[in-house]
CSV table of N, CA and C in Angstrom, one decimal:
chain,number,residue,atom,x,y,z
A,27,MET,N,-38.7,-0.6,-21.3
A,27,MET,CA,-39.2,-1.0,-22.6
A,27,MET,C,-38.2,-1.8,-23.3
A,28,LYS,N,-38.6,-2.9,-23.9
A,28,LYS,CA,-37.7,-3.8,-24.7
A,28,LYS,C,-38.0,-3.5,-26.2
A,29,VAL,N,-36.9,-3.3,-26.9
A,29,VAL,CA,-37.0,-3.0,-28.4
A,29,VAL,C,-37.1,-4.4,-29.1
A,30,ASN,N,-38.0,-4.5,-30.0
A,30,ASN,CA,-38.1,-5.7,-30.8
A,30,ASN,C,-37.0,-5.8,-31.8
A,31,GLN,N,-36.0,-6.7,-31.6
A,31,GLN,CA,-34.9,-6.9,-32.5
A,31,GLN,C,-35.0,-8.2,-33.4
A,32,SER,N,-36.3,-8.7,-33.5
A,32,SER,CA,-36.5,-10.0,-34.2
A,32,SER,C,-36.1,-9.9,-35.7
A,33,ALA,N,-36.1,-8.8,-36.3
A,33,ALA,CA,-35.8,-8.7,-37.7
A,33,ALA,C,-34.3,-8.9,-38.0
A,34,ASP,N,-33.4,-8.8,-36.9
A,34,ASP,CA,-32.0,-8.9,-37.1
A,34,ASP,C,-31.5,-10.4,-37.2
A,35,GLY,N,-30.5,-10.6,-38.0
A,35,GLY,CA,-29.9,-11.9,-38.1
A,35,GLY,C,-30.3,-12.6,-39.4
A,36,PRO,N,-29.7,-13.7,-39.8
A,36,PRO,CA,-30.0,-14.4,-41.0
A,36,PRO,C,-31.4,-14.8,-41.2
A,37,MET,N,-32.2,-15.0,-40.2
A,37,MET,CA,-33.6,-15.4,-40.3
A,37,MET,C,-34.5,-14.2,-40.4
A,38,GLY,N,-34.0,-13.0,-40.2
A,38,GLY,CA,-34.8,-11.8,-40.2
A,38,GLY,C,-35.2,-11.5,-41.7
A,39,PRO,N,-36.4,-11.0,-41.8
A,39,PRO,CA,-36.9,-10.8,-43.2
A,39,PRO,C,-36.2,-9.7,-44.0
A,40,THR,N,-35.5,-8.8,-43.4
A,40,THR,CA,-34.9,-7.7,-44.1
A,40,THR,C,-33.4,-7.6,-43.9
A,41,ASP,N,-32.7,-8.4,-43.0
A,41,ASP,CA,-31.3,-8.2,-42.7
A,41,ASP,C,-30.5,-8.8,-43.9
A,42,VAL,N,-29.6,-8.0,-44.5
A,42,VAL,CA,-28.9,-8.5,-45.7
A,42,VAL,C,-27.4,-8.8,-45.4
A,43,ASP,N,-26.9,-8.7,-44.1
A,43,ASP,CA,-25.5,-8.9,-43.8
A,43,ASP,C,-25.2,-10.3,-43.6
A,44,GLY,N,-26.2,-11.2,-43.3
A,44,GLY,CA,-25.9,-12.6,-43.1
A,44,GLY,C,-25.3,-13.0,-41.8
A,45,ARG,N,-25.1,-12.1,-40.9
A,45,ARG,CA,-24.5,-12.3,-39.6
A,45,ARG,C,-25.5,-12.7,-38.5
A,46,ALA,N,-25.0,-13.3,-37.5
A,46,ALA,CA,-25.9,-13.6,-36.3
A,46,ALA,C,-26.5,-12.3,-35.8
A,47,PRO,N,-27.6,-12.4,-35.1
A,47,PRO,CA,-28.2,-11.2,-34.5
A,47,PRO,C,-27.3,-10.5,-33.6
A,48,GLY,N,-27.4,-9.2,-33.5
A,48,GLY,CA,-26.6,-8.4,-32.5
A,48,GLY,C,-27.1,-8.7,-31.1
A,49,ASN,N,-26.3,-8.3,-30.1
A,49,ASN,CA,-26.6,-8.5,-28.7
A,49,ASN,C,-27.8,-7.6,-28.4
A,50,TRP,N,-28.6,-8.1,-27.4
A,50,TRP,CA,-29.7,-7.2,-26.9
A,50,TRP,C,-29.1,-6.0,-26.4
A,51,GLY,N,-29.6,-4.8,-26.7
A,51,GLY,CA,-29.1,-3.6,-26.3
A,51,GLY,C,-28.1,-2.9,-27.2
A,52,ALA,N,-27.8,-3.6,-28.4
A,52,ALA,CA,-26.9,-3.1,-29.4
A,52,ALA,C,-27.6,-1.9,-30.1
A,53,TRP,N,-28.9,-1.9,-30.1
A,53,TRP,CA,-29.6,-0.8,-30.8
A,53,TRP,C,-29.8,0.3,-29.8
A,54,GLU,N,-29.9,1.5,-30.3
A,54,GLU,CA,-29.9,2.6,-29.4
A,54,GLU,C,-31.0,3.6,-29.8
A,55,THR,N,-31.5,4.4,-28.9
A,55,THR,CA,-32.4,5.5,-29.2
A,55,THR,C,-31.5,6.7,-29.4
A,56,SER,N,-32.0,7.6,-30.2
A,56,SER,CA,-31.2,8.8,-30.4
A,56,SER,C,-32.0,10.1,-30.1
A,57,GLY,N,-33.2,9.9,-29.7
A,57,GLY,CA,-34.0,11.1,-29.4
A,57,GLY,C,-35.4,10.8,-29.0
A,58,ILE,N,-36.0,11.8,-28.5
A,58,ILE,CA,-37.5,11.8,-28.2
A,58,ILE,C,-38.0,13.2,-28.4
A,59,VAL,N,-39.1,13.2,-29.1
A,59,VAL,CA,-39.8,14.5,-29.3
A,59,VAL,C,-41.2,14.5,-28.9
A,60,ASP,N,-41.7,15.6,-28.5
A,60,ASP,CA,-43.1,15.8,-28.1
A,60,ASP,C,-43.9,15.7,-29.4
A,61,ALA,N,-44.9,14.8,-29.4
A,61,ALA,CA,-45.7,14.6,-30.6
A,61,ALA,C,-47.2,15.1,-30.3
A,62,TYR,N,-47.3,16.0,-29.4
A,62,TYR,CA,-48.7,16.5,-29.0
A,62,TYR,C,-49.5,17.0,-30.2
A,63,ALA,N,-48.8,17.8,-31.0
A,63,ALA,CA,-49.6,18.4,-32.2
A,63,ALA,C,-50.2,17.3,-33.1
A,64,ALA,N,-49.5,16.2,-33.2
A,64,ALA,CA,-50.0,15.2,-34.2
A,64,ALA,C,-50.9,14.1,-33.5
A,65,PHE,N,-50.5,13.8,-32.2
A,65,PHE,CA,-51.2,12.6,-31.6
A,65,PHE,C,-51.9,12.9,-30.3
A,66,GLY,N,-51.8,14.2,-29.8
A,66,GLY,CA,-52.5,14.6,-28.6
A,66,GLY,C,-51.7,14.6,-27.4
A,67,PRO,N,-52.3,14.9,-26.2
A,67,PRO,CA,-51.6,15.0,-25.0
A,67,PRO,C,-50.9,13.7,-24.6
A,68,GLY,N,-49.7,13.9,-24.1
A,68,GLY,CA,-48.9,12.7,-23.6
A,68,GLY,C,-48.3,11.8,-24.6
A,69,ALA,N,-48.3,12.3,-25.9
A,69,ALA,CA,-47.7,11.5,-27.0
A,69,ALA,C,-46.3,12.0,-27.3
A,70,PHE,N,-45.4,11.0,-27.5
A,70,PHE,CA,-44.0,11.3,-27.8
A,70,PHE,C,-43.5,10.3,-28.9
A,71,LEU,N,-42.6,10.8,-29.8
A,71,LEU,CA,-42.0,9.9,-30.8
A,71,LEU,C,-40.6,9.6,-30.3
A,72,ILE,N,-40.2,8.3,-30.4
A,72,ILE,CA,-38.9,7.9,-30.1
A,72,ILE,C,-38.3,7.1,-31.3
A,73,ASP,N,-37.1,7.4,-31.7
A,73,ASP,CA,-36.5,6.6,-32.8
A,73,ASP,C,-35.5,5.6,-32.2
A,74,VAL,N,-35.3,4.5,-32.9
A,74,VAL,CA,-34.4,3.5,-32.6
A,74,VAL,C,-33.4,3.3,-33.7
A,75,GLN,N,-32.1,3.4,-33.5
A,75,GLN,CA,-31.1,3.1,-34.5
A,75,GLN,C,-30.7,1.6,-34.4
A,76,ALA,N,-31.0,0.9,-35.5
A,76,ALA,CA,-30.7,-0.6,-35.5
A,76,ALA,C,-29.4,-0.8,-36.1
A,77,HIS,N,-28.3,-0.7,-35.4
A,77,HIS,CA,-26.9,-0.7,-35.9
A,77,HIS,C,-26.6,-2.1,-36.5
A,78,THR,N,-27.2,-3.2,-36.1
A,78,THR,CA,-26.8,-4.5,-36.6
A,78,THR,C,-27.8,-5.0,-37.6
A,79,LEU,N,-28.8,-4.2,-38.0
A,79,LEU,CA,-29.8,-4.6,-39.0
A,79,LEU,C,-29.5,-3.8,-40.3
A,80,TRP,N,-28.8,-4.5,-41.2
A,80,TRP,CA,-28.5,-3.9,-42.5
A,80,TRP,C,-29.6,-4.2,-43.5
A,81,VAL,N,-30.2,-3.2,-44.1
A,81,VAL,CA,-31.3,-3.4,-45.1
A,81,VAL,C,-30.7,-3.2,-46.5
A,82,ALA,N,-29.5,-2.7,-46.6
A,82,ALA,CA,-28.8,-2.6,-47.9
A,82,ALA,C,-27.4,-2.4,-47.7
A,83,LYS,N,-26.5,-3.0,-48.6
A,83,LYS,CA,-25.1,-2.8,-48.4
A,83,LYS,C,-24.4,-3.0,-49.8
A,84,ARG,N,-23.2,-2.4,-49.9
A,84,ARG,CA,-22.4,-2.5,-51.1
A,84,ARG,C,-21.7,-3.9,-51.0
A,85,ASN,N,-21.4,-4.4,-52.2
A,85,ASN,CA,-20.7,-5.7,-52.2
A,85,ASN,C,-19.3,-5.6,-51.6
A,86,GLY,N,-18.8,-6.6,-51.1
A,86,GLY,CA,-17.5,-6.6,-50.5
A,86,GLY,C,-17.4,-7.0,-49.1
A,87,GLU,N,-16.2,-7.1,-48.6
A,87,GLU,CA,-16.0,-7.4,-47.2
A,87,GLU,C,-16.4,-6.3,-46.3
A,88,ASP,N,-16.9,-6.7,-45.1
A,88,ASP,CA,-17.2,-5.7,-44.1
A,88,ASP,C,-16.0,-5.5,-43.2
A,89,ASN,N,-15.1,-4.6,-43.6
A,89,ASN,CA,-13.9,-4.5,-42.9
A,89,ASN,C,-13.5,-3.0,-42.9
A,90,PHE,N,-12.4,-2.7,-42.2
A,90,PHE,CA,-11.9,-1.3,-42.2
A,90,PHE,C,-10.6,-1.1,-42.9
A,91,ALA,N,-10.2,-2.1,-43.8
A,91,ALA,CA,-9.0,-2.0,-44.5
A,91,ALA,C,-9.1,-0.9,-45.6
A,92,PRO,N,-8.0,-0.4,-46.0
A,92,PRO,CA,-8.0,0.6,-47.1
A,92,PRO,C,-8.6,0.0,-48.4
A,93,PRO,N,-9.3,0.7,-49.2
A,93,PRO,CA,-9.5,2.1,-49.2
A,93,PRO,C,-10.5,2.7,-48.2
A,94,GLY,N,-11.1,1.8,-47.4
A,94,GLY,CA,-12.0,2.3,-46.4
A,94,GLY,C,-13.1,1.3,-46.2
A,95,PRO,N,-13.8,1.4,-45.1
A,95,PRO,CA,-14.8,0.4,-44.7
A,95,PRO,C,-16.0,0.4,-45.7
A,96,ASP,N,-16.4,-0.8,-46.1
A,96,ASP,CA,-17.7,-0.8,-46.9
A,96,ASP,C,-18.9,-0.6,-46.1
A,97,CYS,N,-18.7,-0.6,-44.7
A,97,CYS,CA,-19.9,-0.3,-43.9
A,97,CYS,C,-20.3,1.2,-44.1
A,98,THR,N,-19.5,2.0,-44.7
A,98,THR,CA,-19.9,3.4,-45.1
A,98,THR,C,-21.0,3.3,-46.1
A,99,TYR,N,-21.1,2.3,-46.8
A,99,TYR,CA,-22.1,2.2,-47.9
A,99,TYR,C,-23.2,1.2,-47.5
A,100,LYS,N,-23.6,1.3,-46.3
A,100,LYS,CA,-24.8,0.4,-45.9
A,100,LYS,C,-25.9,1.3,-45.4
A,101,ARG,N,-27.1,0.7,-45.3
A,101,ARG,CA,-28.2,1.4,-44.7
A,101,ARG,C,-28.7,0.5,-43.6
A,102,GLU,N,-28.8,1.1,-42.4
A,102,GLU,CA,-29.3,0.4,-41.3
A,102,GLU,C,-30.8,0.5,-41.1
A,103,GLY,N,-31.4,-0.4,-40.5
A,103,GLY,CA,-32.8,-0.4,-40.2
A,103,GLY,C,-33.1,0.5,-39.0
A,104,GLY,N,-34.3,0.6,-38.6
A,104,GLY,CA,-34.6,1.3,-37.4
A,104,GLY,C,-36.1,1.2,-37.1
A,105,GLN,N,-36.5,1.8,-36.0
A,105,GLN,CA,-37.9,1.8,-35.6
A,105,GLN,C,-38.3,3.2,-35.2
A,106,LEU,N,-39.5,3.6,-35.4
A,106,LEU,CA,-40.1,4.8,-34.9
A,106,LEU,C,-41.2,4.4,-34.0
A,107,LEU,N,-41.1,4.8,-32.7
A,107,LEU,CA,-42.1,4.3,-31.7
A,107,LEU,C,-42.9,5.5,-31.2
A,108,LEU,N,-44.2,5.2,-31.0
A,108,LEU,CA,-45.1,6.2,-30.5
A,108,LEU,C,-45.3,5.8,-29.0
A,109,LEU,N,-45.0,6.7,-28.1
A,109,LEU,CA,-45.1,6.4,-26.7
A,109,LEU,C,-46.3,7.4,-26.2
A,110,ARG,N,-47.2,6.8,-25.5
A,110,ARG,CA,-48.3,7.6,-24.9
A,110,ARG,C,-48.2,7.4,-23.4
A,111,ILE,N,-48.2,8.6,-22.7
A,111,ILE,CA,-48.1,8.7,-21.3
A,111,ILE,C,-49.5,9.2,-20.8
A,112,PRO,N,-50.3,8.5,-20.1
A,112,PRO,CA,-51.6,9.0,-19.6
A,112,PRO,C,-51.4,10.2,-18.8
A,113,ILE,N,-52.2,11.2,-19.1
A,113,ILE,CA,-52.2,12.5,-18.4
A,113,ILE,C,-53.4,12.6,-17.5
């Protein structure tokens, strides 16, 4: 499965960091849950953490210099995917 990362980068509709898109594969999944109760047999929900897609951030440099990284004050995008496996 290939995750759609087209929202990332300066041409993306929601990316606020102004940087070039991250490398393919920079985003990660963090879990999968059985979604049978909501969507029926063979349904699973998968989330994607979009580490290079910032949808909000605090003003300032993105660095790790004291007093601390402003990346602490950012919100990353993500995706929630519904996967159906035929049973």
